[in-house]
XYZ file of C-alpha atoms in Angstrom:
200
model
C 44.789 0.511 -38.882
C 42.290 2.839 -40.170
C 39.805 4.084 -37.552
C 37.235 6.347 -37.393
C 36.261 7.585 -33.983
C 32.789 9.171 -33.389
C 33.466 10.591 -29.639
C 31.879 13.697 -27.412
C 34.646 16.064 -26.747
C 32.987 18.187 -23.463
C 33.296 18.727 -20.080
C 30.897 15.771 -18.793
C 31.262 12.564 -17.591
C 30.923 11.043 -21.285
C 33.855 13.794 -22.850
C 35.981 12.835 -19.760
C 35.873 9.534 -20.961
C 36.458 10.598 -24.768
C 39.146 12.583 -23.707
C 40.968 9.475 -21.784
C 40.859 7.136 -25.092
C 42.021 9.471 -27.092
C 45.224 10.380 -24.860
C 45.692 6.248 -25.387
C 45.505 6.225 -28.747
C 47.739 9.173 -29.299
C 50.009 7.503 -26.881
C 50.210 4.442 -28.863
C 50.298 6.313 -32.276
C 47.088 5.902 -33.735
C 45.248 8.771 -34.928
C 41.789 7.902 -35.917
C 39.152 9.770 -38.240
C 37.716 12.147 -35.406
C 34.236 13.175 -35.448
C 32.064 14.388 -32.719
C 28.842 14.269 -30.990
C 27.830 17.802 -30.352
C 30.127 20.699 -29.796
C 33.532 20.612 -28.695
C 34.634 22.358 -25.241
C 37.994 20.889 -24.146
C 38.192 23.549 -21.397
C 38.022 21.049 -18.590
C 41.216 19.385 -19.720
C 45.171 20.003 -19.192
C 46.307 19.705 -22.740
C 49.851 19.856 -24.111
C 50.384 21.077 -27.300
C 51.308 17.851 -29.020
C 47.970 16.708 -27.715
C 46.449 19.592 -28.866
C 47.799 19.329 -32.535
C 46.777 15.884 -32.405
C 43.328 16.256 -31.904
C 42.834 19.270 -34.285
C 44.684 16.813 -36.909
C 42.169 13.933 -36.186
C 39.406 16.422 -36.577
C 40.833 18.072 -39.615
C 41.479 15.093 -41.328
C 38.059 13.167 -40.676
C 35.483 14.212 -43.605
C 38.528 13.783 -46.370
C 39.871 10.329 -45.227
C 36.903 8.434 -43.723
C 35.475 5.705 -45.403
C 32.477 3.781 -44.093
C 34.136 0.843 -44.761
C 36.665 1.453 -41.694
C 35.475 0.087 -38.149
C 34.219 2.892 -35.992
C 34.688 3.415 -32.267
C 31.823 5.318 -30.813
C 30.837 6.464 -27.249
C 27.378 7.408 -26.753
C 23.980 6.894 -25.412
C 22.171 3.820 -26.730
C 19.142 6.234 -27.945
C 21.065 7.847 -31.123
C 23.934 5.290 -31.497
C 21.901 3.933 -34.148
C 23.335 7.432 -36.030
C 26.835 5.961 -37.461
C 29.548 7.244 -39.848
C 30.525 3.316 -40.148
C 29.171 -0.233 -41.244
C 30.505 -1.585 -38.307
C 30.384 0.173 -35.049
C 31.880 -0.547 -32.045
C 30.040 1.165 -29.089
C 30.819 2.324 -25.747
C 27.845 3.012 -23.639
C 26.649 2.724 -19.883
C 24.000 2.013 -18.899
C 22.236 2.357 -15.262
C 19.130 0.414 -15.083
C 17.599 -3.511 -15.645
C 15.103 -3.320 -17.952
C 16.204 -2.353 -21.627
C 13.186 -1.351 -23.827
C 12.763 -3.195 -27.325
C 13.734 0.024 -28.976
C 17.758 -0.113 -27.228
C 17.589 -4.105 -28.021
C 17.237 -3.104 -31.412
C 19.568 -0.421 -31.689
C 22.381 -2.152 -29.780
C 22.017 -5.222 -32.012
C 22.820 -3.126 -35.166
C 25.888 -2.460 -33.551
C 29.375 -5.049 -34.399
C 29.419 -5.116 -30.607
C 28.859 -2.956 -27.449
C 31.352 -2.442 -24.284
C 30.490 -1.809 -21.148
C 31.582 -0.707 -17.626
C 29.817 -2.502 -15.529
C 28.978 -6.522 -15.065
C 25.663 -5.741 -14.182
C 25.035 -4.335 -17.485
C 26.670 -6.871 -19.557
C 24.423 -9.385 -17.646
C 21.133 -7.624 -18.188
C 22.152 -7.033 -21.860
C 22.451 -11.024 -22.256
C 19.246 -11.559 -20.283
C 17.768 -9.313 -22.484
C 18.096 -10.977 -26.036
C 21.427 -8.256 -26.805
C 22.642 -10.798 -29.995
C 25.839 -9.135 -30.341
C 29.030 -9.647 -28.177
C 28.818 -7.234 -25.036
C 32.271 -6.790 -23.278
C 32.833 -5.681 -20.085
C 35.611 -2.822 -20.398
C 36.061 -1.569 -16.837
C 36.759 2.260 -17.038
C 40.871 3.257 -15.733
C 42.322 5.622 -13.859
C 42.136 9.080 -15.001
C 46.180 9.419 -14.911
C 46.108 12.817 -16.673
C 44.007 14.773 -14.086
C 44.124 12.965 -10.811
C 46.942 11.422 -9.257
C 47.045 8.852 -6.034
C 47.893 10.128 -2.474
C 48.924 8.250 0.357
C 48.145 10.073 2.909
C 44.351 9.695 4.149
C 43.618 13.046 5.930
C 40.408 11.823 7.343
C 41.747 8.836 9.489
C 42.062 5.313 8.688
C 38.865 4.362 9.954
C 36.815 6.536 7.760
C 34.898 5.692 4.666
C 35.291 8.552 2.076
C 32.060 8.414 -0.048
C 31.757 10.526 -3.027
C 28.526 11.500 -5.252
C 29.571 13.325 -8.568
C 27.954 14.403 -12.017
C 24.536 15.905 -13.035
C 21.594 16.070 -10.157
C 19.221 13.732 -11.264
C 15.829 12.648 -9.886
C 15.905 9.141 -11.569
C 19.098 8.452 -9.470
C 17.661 9.651 -6.229
C 20.240 11.830 -5.254
C 17.977 14.135 -2.746
C 16.912 10.988 -1.039
C 20.757 9.807 -0.542
C 21.524 13.124 0.711
C 18.132 13.037 3.603
C 19.147 9.329 4.255
C 22.746 10.266 4.948
C 21.696 13.301 7.198
C 19.085 11.292 9.260
C 21.469 8.390 10.028
C 24.047 9.521 12.775
C 25.857 6.430 12.475
C 26.608 7.048 8.965
C 27.684 10.654 9.816
C 30.607 9.725 12.334
C 31.905 6.701 10.264
C 31.780 8.145 6.705
C 33.283 11.577 5.030
C 30.384 12.104 2.215
C 31.599 14.620 -0.558
C 29.054 15.794 -3.131
C 29.918 17.681 -6.498
C 27.505 18.247 -8.858
C 27.702 19.907 -11.833
C 24.707 20.378 -14.625
C 26.032 22.901 -16.970
C 22.571 23.161 -18.778
């Protein structure tokens, strides 16, 4: 099977998803024609030499061997995903709102199918007239960078709550932190981990 892949390779959340997808393709012996969204920054990843060679090989062969008739797997935002290297693009996207715009619905309807990591997103898209297949595909566990620990350092009765990613007003991060700090019951029953990275 010849596959085009159009993925961001960077140290942000989309880049981590792309890394794990490419790692699985590598382990299955699938070498896509790899195009990137934006610049390549792999500094956040643990790369062995064989996987580095695989990535470089996929990147190098892409301009020479890709064909618009090959299927393309693309991981990107809805806006911008209309730009494609294939006639048949399968989009993996993430959506956090409850009301897609007409532009977003039109862009989605011009894909072959869309993969989403949330059942709620699948329902929202289907309720707002997305006519293509909307496929629920939960994210897997990143076994390349994390490992499961059986030890619970905070005790069995403590709930560990984490917020990771970019600090954003639209996601109400400041309000979440302020609410947590004002509620003493929550403070006593939870361990709150915050890791915000905004590289731009």
